[in-house]
Amino acid sequence: MTPEQCKAARALLNWGQAKLAEAAKCSQSTVARFEAKDPKHQIRPRTIESIRRTLEVEGIEFVENGRFGVVMRRDG
């Protein structure tokens, strides 16, 4: 998951950074640093995976087949 995919996924869910952080059990500043690609702070791979899994549970699918994007599943 790229920082851009994370931002796009949040937009599809209409979630702020704080809501994602709460759901993924990390801090809002961690989400902000990841999305900003802050070179001073490396985000642990397991934290990024936790964020990704949280978004997937909410219906987000990550597209990574030579192009990068996100889509939202329609349940029903």
GROMACS .gro file of N, CA and C in nm:
model
  228
    1MET      N    1   0.085  -0.117   0.000
    1MET     CA    2   0.000   0.000   0.000
    1MET      C    3   0.090   0.123   0.000
    2THR      N    4   0.060   0.213  -0.092
    2THR     CA    5   0.135   0.338  -0.097
    2THR      C    6   0.065   0.445  -0.012
    3PRO      N    7   0.137   0.550   0.023
    3PRO     CA    8   0.072   0.659   0.096
    3PRO      C    9  -0.047   0.718   0.019
    4GLU      N   10  -0.033   0.726  -0.112
    4GLU     CA   11  -0.142   0.779  -0.194
    4GLU      C   12  -0.265   0.687  -0.190
    5GLN      N   13  -0.242   0.556  -0.190
    5GLN     CA   14  -0.353   0.462  -0.179
    5GLN      C   15  -0.422   0.476  -0.044
    6CYS      N   16  -0.345   0.498   0.059
    6CYS     CA   17  -0.402   0.514   0.193
    6CYS      C   18  -0.494   0.636   0.196
    7LYS      N   19  -0.447   0.748   0.141
    7LYS     CA   20  -0.528   0.870   0.137
    7LYS      C   21  -0.656   0.847   0.056
    8ALA      N   22  -0.642   0.782  -0.059
    8ALA     CA   23  -0.758   0.758  -0.145
    8ALA      C   24  -0.859   0.666  -0.076
    9ALA      N   25  -0.810   0.565  -0.006
    9ALA     CA   26  -0.898   0.473   0.066
    9ALA      C   27  -0.974   0.547   0.175
   10ARG      N   28  -0.906   0.633   0.247
   10ARG     CA   29  -0.974   0.712   0.351
   10ARG      C   30  -1.082   0.800   0.289
   11ALA      N   31  -1.051   0.857   0.173
   11ALA     CA   32  -1.149   0.943   0.105
   11ALA      C   33  -1.273   0.864   0.065
   12LEU      N   34  -1.254   0.742   0.014
   12LEU     CA   35  -1.369   0.659  -0.022
   12LEU      C   36  -1.456   0.626   0.098
   13LEU      N   37  -1.393   0.609   0.212
   13LEU     CA   38  -1.466   0.576   0.335
   13LEU      C   39  -1.516   0.701   0.408
   14ASN      N   40  -1.470   0.817   0.361
   14ASN     CA   41  -1.502   0.943   0.429
   14ASN      C   42  -1.449   0.942   0.572
   15TRP      N   43  -1.328   0.891   0.588
   15TRP     CA   44  -1.261   0.882   0.718
   15TRP      C   45  -1.150   0.984   0.727
   16GLY      N   46  -1.134   1.043   0.842
   16GLY     CA   47  -1.018   1.126   0.871
   16GLY      C   48  -0.904   1.038   0.919
   17GLN      N   49  -0.789   1.100   0.935
   17GLN     CA   50  -0.673   1.026   0.984
   17GLN      C   51  -0.697   0.971   1.124
   18ALA      N   52  -0.766   1.047   1.207
   18ALA     CA   53  -0.790   1.003   1.345
   18ALA      C   54  -0.876   0.877   1.349
   19LYS      N   55  -0.979   0.871   1.264
   19LYS     CA   56  -1.066   0.752   1.263
   19LYS      C   57  -0.988   0.630   1.216
   20LEU      N   58  -0.908   0.647   1.112
   20LEU     CA   59  -0.827   0.534   1.064
   20LEU      C   60  -0.729   0.490   1.172
   21ALA      N   61  -0.665   0.584   1.236
   21ALA     CA   62  -0.569   0.550   1.341
   21ALA      C   63  -0.636   0.473   1.454
   22GLU      N   64  -0.752   0.517   1.494
   22GLU     CA   65  -0.824   0.447   1.602
   22GLU      C   66  -0.858   0.305   1.560
   23ALA      N   67  -0.910   0.289   1.439
   23ALA     CA   68  -0.949   0.157   1.390
   23ALA      C   69  -0.828   0.065   1.373
   24ALA      N   70  -0.715   0.121   1.332
   24ALA     CA   71  -0.594   0.041   1.308
   24ALA      C   72  -0.507   0.028   1.432
   25LYS      N   73  -0.550   0.090   1.541
   25LYS     CA   74  -0.477   0.085   1.668
   25LYS      C   75  -0.335   0.141   1.656
   26CYS      N   76  -0.327   0.259   1.596
   26CYS     CA   77  -0.201   0.331   1.590
   26CYS      C   78  -0.232   0.478   1.616
   27SER      N   79  -0.133   0.562   1.614
   27SER     CA   80  -0.158   0.704   1.642
   27SER      C   81  -0.192   0.780   1.513
   28GLN      N   82  -0.262   0.889   1.530
   28GLN     CA   83  -0.296   0.975   1.416
   28GLN      C   84  -0.168   1.029   1.353
   29SER      N   85  -0.068   1.058   1.435
   29SER     CA   86   0.057   1.110   1.381
   29SER      C   87   0.129   1.004   1.295
   30THR      N   88   0.111   0.877   1.328
   30THR     CA   89   0.169   0.770   1.246
   30THR      C   90   0.104   0.769   1.108
   31VAL      N   91  -0.029   0.779   1.104
   31VAL     CA   92  -0.100   0.784   0.975
   31VAL      C   93  -0.054   0.907   0.897
   32ALA      N   94  -0.046   1.022   0.963
   32ALA     CA   95  -0.005   1.146   0.897
   32ALA      C   96   0.137   1.134   0.841
   33ARG      N   97   0.229   1.079   0.919
   33ARG     CA   98   0.367   1.064   0.872
   33ARG      C   99   0.375   0.968   0.753
   34PHE      N  100   0.299   0.859   0.759
   34PHE     CA  101   0.298   0.765   0.647
   34PHE      C  102   0.246   0.833   0.521
   35GLU      N  103   0.132   0.900   0.532
   35GLU     CA  104   0.073   0.965   0.414
   35GLU      C  105   0.160   1.078   0.360
   36ALA      N  106   0.235   1.144   0.447
   36ALA     CA  107   0.322   1.254   0.405
   36ALA      C  108   0.458   1.205   0.355
   37LYS      N  109   0.481   1.075   0.366
   37LYS     CA  110   0.610   1.016   0.328
   37LYS      C  111   0.724   1.085   0.403
   38ASP      N  112   0.704   1.106   0.531
   38ASP     CA  113   0.801   1.175   0.616
   38ASP      C  114   0.931   1.095   0.622
   39PRO      N  115   1.040   1.147   0.563
   39PRO     CA  116   1.165   1.070   0.560
   39PRO      C  117   1.232   1.058   0.697
   40LYS      N  118   1.193   1.141   0.792
   40LYS     CA  119   1.254   1.137   0.925
   40LYS      C  120   1.200   1.024   1.010
   41HIS      N  121   1.086   0.970   0.972
   41HIS     CA  122   1.021   0.866   1.052
   41HIS      C  123   0.987   0.747   0.964
   42GLN      N  124   1.049   0.636   0.991
   42GLN     CA  125   1.016   0.513   0.921
   42GLN      C  126   0.898   0.448   0.992
   43ILE      N  127   0.795   0.415   0.917
   43ILE     CA  128   0.679   0.346   0.973
   43ILE      C  129   0.708   0.196   0.964
   44ARG      N  130   0.684   0.126   1.073
   44ARG     CA  131   0.710  -0.019   1.075
   44ARG      C  132   0.621  -0.089   0.972
   45PRO      N  133   0.677  -0.187   0.903
   45PRO     CA  134   0.597  -0.263   0.806
   45PRO      C  135   0.472  -0.324   0.869
   46ARG      N  136   0.480  -0.372   0.992
   46ARG     CA  137   0.362  -0.432   1.055
   46ARG      C  138   0.254  -0.327   1.082
   47THR      N  139   0.293  -0.202   1.104
   47THR     CA  140   0.195  -0.095   1.124
   47THR      C  141   0.125  -0.064   0.992
   48ILE      N  142   0.201  -0.057   0.884
   48ILE     CA  143   0.142  -0.034   0.752
   48ILE      C  144   0.046  -0.148   0.719
   49GLU      N  145   0.086  -0.270   0.750
   49GLU     CA  146  -0.001  -0.386   0.724
   49GLU      C  147  -0.128  -0.378   0.808
   50SER      N  148  -0.119  -0.333   0.929
   50SER     CA  149  -0.237  -0.317   1.014
   50SER      C  150  -0.332  -0.213   0.956
   51ILE      N  151  -0.277  -0.104   0.907
   51ILE     CA  152  -0.359   0.000   0.843
   51ILE      C  153  -0.427  -0.058   0.719
   52ARG      N  154  -0.350  -0.129   0.639
   52ARG     CA  155  -0.406  -0.189   0.517
   52ARG      C  156  -0.519  -0.287   0.550
   53ARG      N  157  -0.495  -0.376   0.646
   53ARG     CA  158  -0.599  -0.474   0.683
   53ARG      C  159  -0.725  -0.404   0.733
   54THR      N  160  -0.708  -0.298   0.809
   54THR     CA  161  -0.822  -0.222   0.860
   54THR      C  162  -0.905  -0.168   0.744
   55LEU      N  163  -0.840  -0.113   0.644
   55LEU     CA  164  -0.911  -0.059   0.528
   55LEU      C  165  -0.978  -0.171   0.447
   56GLU      N  166  -0.911  -0.284   0.434
   56GLU     CA  167  -0.969  -0.396   0.360
   56GLU      C  168  -1.094  -0.450   0.429
   57VAL      N  169  -1.093  -0.456   0.561
   57VAL     CA  170  -1.212  -0.501   0.635
   57VAL      C  171  -1.331  -0.410   0.606
   58GLU      N  172  -1.303  -0.283   0.579
   58GLU     CA  173  -1.408  -0.186   0.552
   58GLU      C  174  -1.452  -0.186   0.405
   59GLY      N  175  -1.395  -0.276   0.325
   59GLY     CA  176  -1.439  -0.290   0.186
   59GLY      C  177  -1.346  -0.232   0.081
   60ILE      N  178  -1.230  -0.189   0.122
   60ILE     CA  179  -1.134  -0.133   0.028
   60ILE      C  180  -1.051  -0.246  -0.034
   61GLU      N  181  -1.031  -0.238  -0.164
   61GLU     CA  182  -0.941  -0.330  -0.234
   61GLU      C  183  -0.830  -0.247  -0.297
   62PHE      N  184  -0.709  -0.295  -0.284
   62PHE     CA  185  -0.593  -0.224  -0.338
   62PHE      C  186  -0.557  -0.284  -0.473
   63VAL      N  187  -0.543  -0.198  -0.574
   63VAL     CA  188  -0.508  -0.238  -0.709
   63VAL      C  189  -0.357  -0.219  -0.725
   64GLU      N  190  -0.289  -0.326  -0.761
   64GLU     CA  191  -0.144  -0.319  -0.775
   64GLU      C  192  -0.097  -0.406  -0.891
   65ASN      N  193  -0.163  -0.393  -1.003
   65ASN     CA  194  -0.130  -0.476  -1.120
   65ASN      C  195  -0.059  -0.393  -1.226
   66GLY      N  196   0.051  -0.331  -1.188
   66GLY     CA  197   0.122  -0.243  -1.279
   66GLY      C  198   0.076  -0.098  -1.265
   67ARG      N  199  -0.040  -0.082  -1.208
   67ARG     CA  200  -0.094   0.050  -1.174
   67ARG      C  201  -0.134   0.044  -1.028
   68PHE      N  202  -0.138   0.158  -0.966
   68PHE     CA  203  -0.176   0.162  -0.825
   68PHE      C  204  -0.304   0.241  -0.809
   69GLY      N  205  -0.395   0.185  -0.731
   69GLY     CA  206  -0.521   0.254  -0.703
   69GLY      C  207  -0.596   0.181  -0.594
   70VAL      N  208  -0.717   0.227  -0.569
   70VAL     CA  209  -0.805   0.163  -0.471
   70VAL      C  210  -0.946   0.161  -0.527
   71VAL      N  211  -1.020   0.060  -0.489
   71VAL     CA  212  -1.162   0.051  -0.522
   71VAL      C  213  -1.236   0.006  -0.397
   72MET      N  214  -1.365   0.035  -0.394
   72MET     CA  215  -1.447  -0.007  -0.281
   72MET      C  216  -1.542  -0.115  -0.329
   73ARG      N  217  -1.543  -0.226  -0.255
   73ARG     CA  218  -1.635  -0.335  -0.287
   73ARG      C  219  -1.777  -0.291  -0.256
   74ARG      N  220  -1.869  -0.339  -0.334
   74ARG     CA  221  -2.011  -0.318  -0.305
   74ARG      C  222  -2.064  -0.446  -0.246
   75ASP      N  223  -2.112  -0.438  -0.124
   75ASP     CA  224  -2.172  -0.555  -0.062
   75ASP      C  225  -2.320  -0.557  -0.095
   76GLY      N  226  -2.373  -0.677  -0.109
   76GLY     CA  227  -2.515  -0.686  -0.135
   76GLY      C  228  -2.539  -0.762  -0.253
   0.00000   0.00000   0.00000
